[in-house]
GROMACS .gro file of C-alpha atoms in nm:
model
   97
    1UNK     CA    1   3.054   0.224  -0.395
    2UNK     CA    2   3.065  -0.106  -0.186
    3UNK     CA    3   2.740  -0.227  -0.335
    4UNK     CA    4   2.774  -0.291  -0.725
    5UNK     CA    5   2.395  -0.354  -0.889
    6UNK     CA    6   2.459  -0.548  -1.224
    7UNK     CA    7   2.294  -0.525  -1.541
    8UNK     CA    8   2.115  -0.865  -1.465
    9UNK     CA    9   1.982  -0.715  -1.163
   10UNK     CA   10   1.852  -0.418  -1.303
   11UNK     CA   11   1.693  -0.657  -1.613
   12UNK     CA   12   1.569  -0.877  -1.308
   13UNK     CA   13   1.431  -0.586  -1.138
   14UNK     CA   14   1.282  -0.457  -1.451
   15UNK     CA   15   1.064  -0.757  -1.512
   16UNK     CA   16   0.912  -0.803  -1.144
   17UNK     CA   17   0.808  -0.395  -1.144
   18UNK     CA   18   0.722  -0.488  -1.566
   19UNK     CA   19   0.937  -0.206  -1.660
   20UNK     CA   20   1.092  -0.171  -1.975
   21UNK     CA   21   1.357   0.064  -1.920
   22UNK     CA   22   1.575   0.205  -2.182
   23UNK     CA   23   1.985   0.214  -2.186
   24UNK     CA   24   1.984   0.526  -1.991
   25UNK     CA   25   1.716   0.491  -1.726
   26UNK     CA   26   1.896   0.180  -1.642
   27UNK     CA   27   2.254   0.282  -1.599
   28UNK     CA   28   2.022   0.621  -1.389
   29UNK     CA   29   1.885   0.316  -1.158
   30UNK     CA   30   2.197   0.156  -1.136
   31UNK     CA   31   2.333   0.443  -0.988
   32UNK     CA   32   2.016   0.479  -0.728
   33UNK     CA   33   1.982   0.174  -0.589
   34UNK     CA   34   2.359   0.170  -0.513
   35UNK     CA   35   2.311   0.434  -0.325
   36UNK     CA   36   2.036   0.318  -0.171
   37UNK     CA   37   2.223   0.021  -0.041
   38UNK     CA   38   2.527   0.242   0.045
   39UNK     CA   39   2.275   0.463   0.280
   40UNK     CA   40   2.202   0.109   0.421
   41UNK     CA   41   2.487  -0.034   0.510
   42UNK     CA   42   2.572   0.311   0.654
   43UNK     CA   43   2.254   0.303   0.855
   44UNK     CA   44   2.362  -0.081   0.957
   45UNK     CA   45   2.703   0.064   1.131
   46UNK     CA   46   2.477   0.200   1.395
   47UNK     CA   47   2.485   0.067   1.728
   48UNK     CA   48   2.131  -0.025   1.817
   49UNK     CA   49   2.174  -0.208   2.119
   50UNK     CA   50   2.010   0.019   2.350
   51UNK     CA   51   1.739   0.148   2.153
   52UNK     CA   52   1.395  -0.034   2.211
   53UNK     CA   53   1.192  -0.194   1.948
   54UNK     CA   54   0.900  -0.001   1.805
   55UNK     CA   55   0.620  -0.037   1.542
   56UNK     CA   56   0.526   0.324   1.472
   57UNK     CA   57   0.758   0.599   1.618
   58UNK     CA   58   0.483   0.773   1.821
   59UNK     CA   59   0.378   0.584   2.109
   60UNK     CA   60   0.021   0.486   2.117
   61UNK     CA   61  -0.244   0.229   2.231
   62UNK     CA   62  -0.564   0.153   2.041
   63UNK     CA   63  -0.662   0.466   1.859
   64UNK     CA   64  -0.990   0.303   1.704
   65UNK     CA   65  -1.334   0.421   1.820
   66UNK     CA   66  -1.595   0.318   1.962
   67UNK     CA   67  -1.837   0.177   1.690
   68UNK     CA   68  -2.182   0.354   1.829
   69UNK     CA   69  -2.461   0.337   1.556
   70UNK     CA   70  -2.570   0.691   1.494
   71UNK     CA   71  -2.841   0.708   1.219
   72UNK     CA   72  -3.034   0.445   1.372
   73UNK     CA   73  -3.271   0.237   1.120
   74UNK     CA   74  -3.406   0.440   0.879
   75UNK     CA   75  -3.510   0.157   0.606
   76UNK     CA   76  -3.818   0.295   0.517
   77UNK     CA   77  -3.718   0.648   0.447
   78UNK     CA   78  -3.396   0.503   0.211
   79UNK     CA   79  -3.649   0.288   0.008
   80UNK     CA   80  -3.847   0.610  -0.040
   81UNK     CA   81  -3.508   0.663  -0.340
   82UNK     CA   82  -3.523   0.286  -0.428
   83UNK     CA   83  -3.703   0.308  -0.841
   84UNK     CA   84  -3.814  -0.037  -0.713
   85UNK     CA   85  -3.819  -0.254  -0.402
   86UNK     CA   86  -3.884  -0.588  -0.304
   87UNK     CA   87  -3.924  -0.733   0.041
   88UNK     CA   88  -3.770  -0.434   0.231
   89UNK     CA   89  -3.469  -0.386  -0.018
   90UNK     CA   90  -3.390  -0.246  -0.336
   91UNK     CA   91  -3.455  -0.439  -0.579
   92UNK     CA   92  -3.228  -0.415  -0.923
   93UNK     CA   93  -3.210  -0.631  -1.230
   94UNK     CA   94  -3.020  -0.968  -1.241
   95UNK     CA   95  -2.661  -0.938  -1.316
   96UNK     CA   96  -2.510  -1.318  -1.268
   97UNK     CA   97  -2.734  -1.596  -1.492
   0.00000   0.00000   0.00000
């Protein structure tokens, strides 16, 4: 295992994700995020020279629709539900003095 995680890293790590983790789960991550950085410096002996830089592996342009309004304005038959209403909109008690 090239890449040794230390106790101090896993205490470190511990209090950013504000884990308390006991003897056992930490020796268990120990183990998982040395693997984790094996599997990346494995992944790092690859030669990427040729291979083009992406953002998402599918290629695609602007996926977004249109934005069309659909329902058109329908104010007065929503206030029809409102219990009270007040200049066109629902009116509901204060919340902020």
């Amino acid at each position: 295992m090239a890449n040794i995680i230390t106790d101090e890293t896993i205490d470190y790590v511990g209090i950013l994700a504000k884990l308390e983790l006991s003897r056992e789960e930490k020796e268990a991550a120990k183990k998982d995020m040395g693997r984790m950085l094996d599997y990346i410096d494995k992944l790092n002996e690859l030669d990427t020279a040729q291979a083009e830089p992406m953002s998402h592996i599918f290629s695609m342009n602007n996926v977004f629709r249109e934005d069309v309004v659909t329902n058109g304005d329908d104010r007065d038959r929503i206030l029809q539900n409102a219990p009270e209403q007040k200049e066109g909109a629902f009116k509901v008690p204060r919340t902020v003095e």
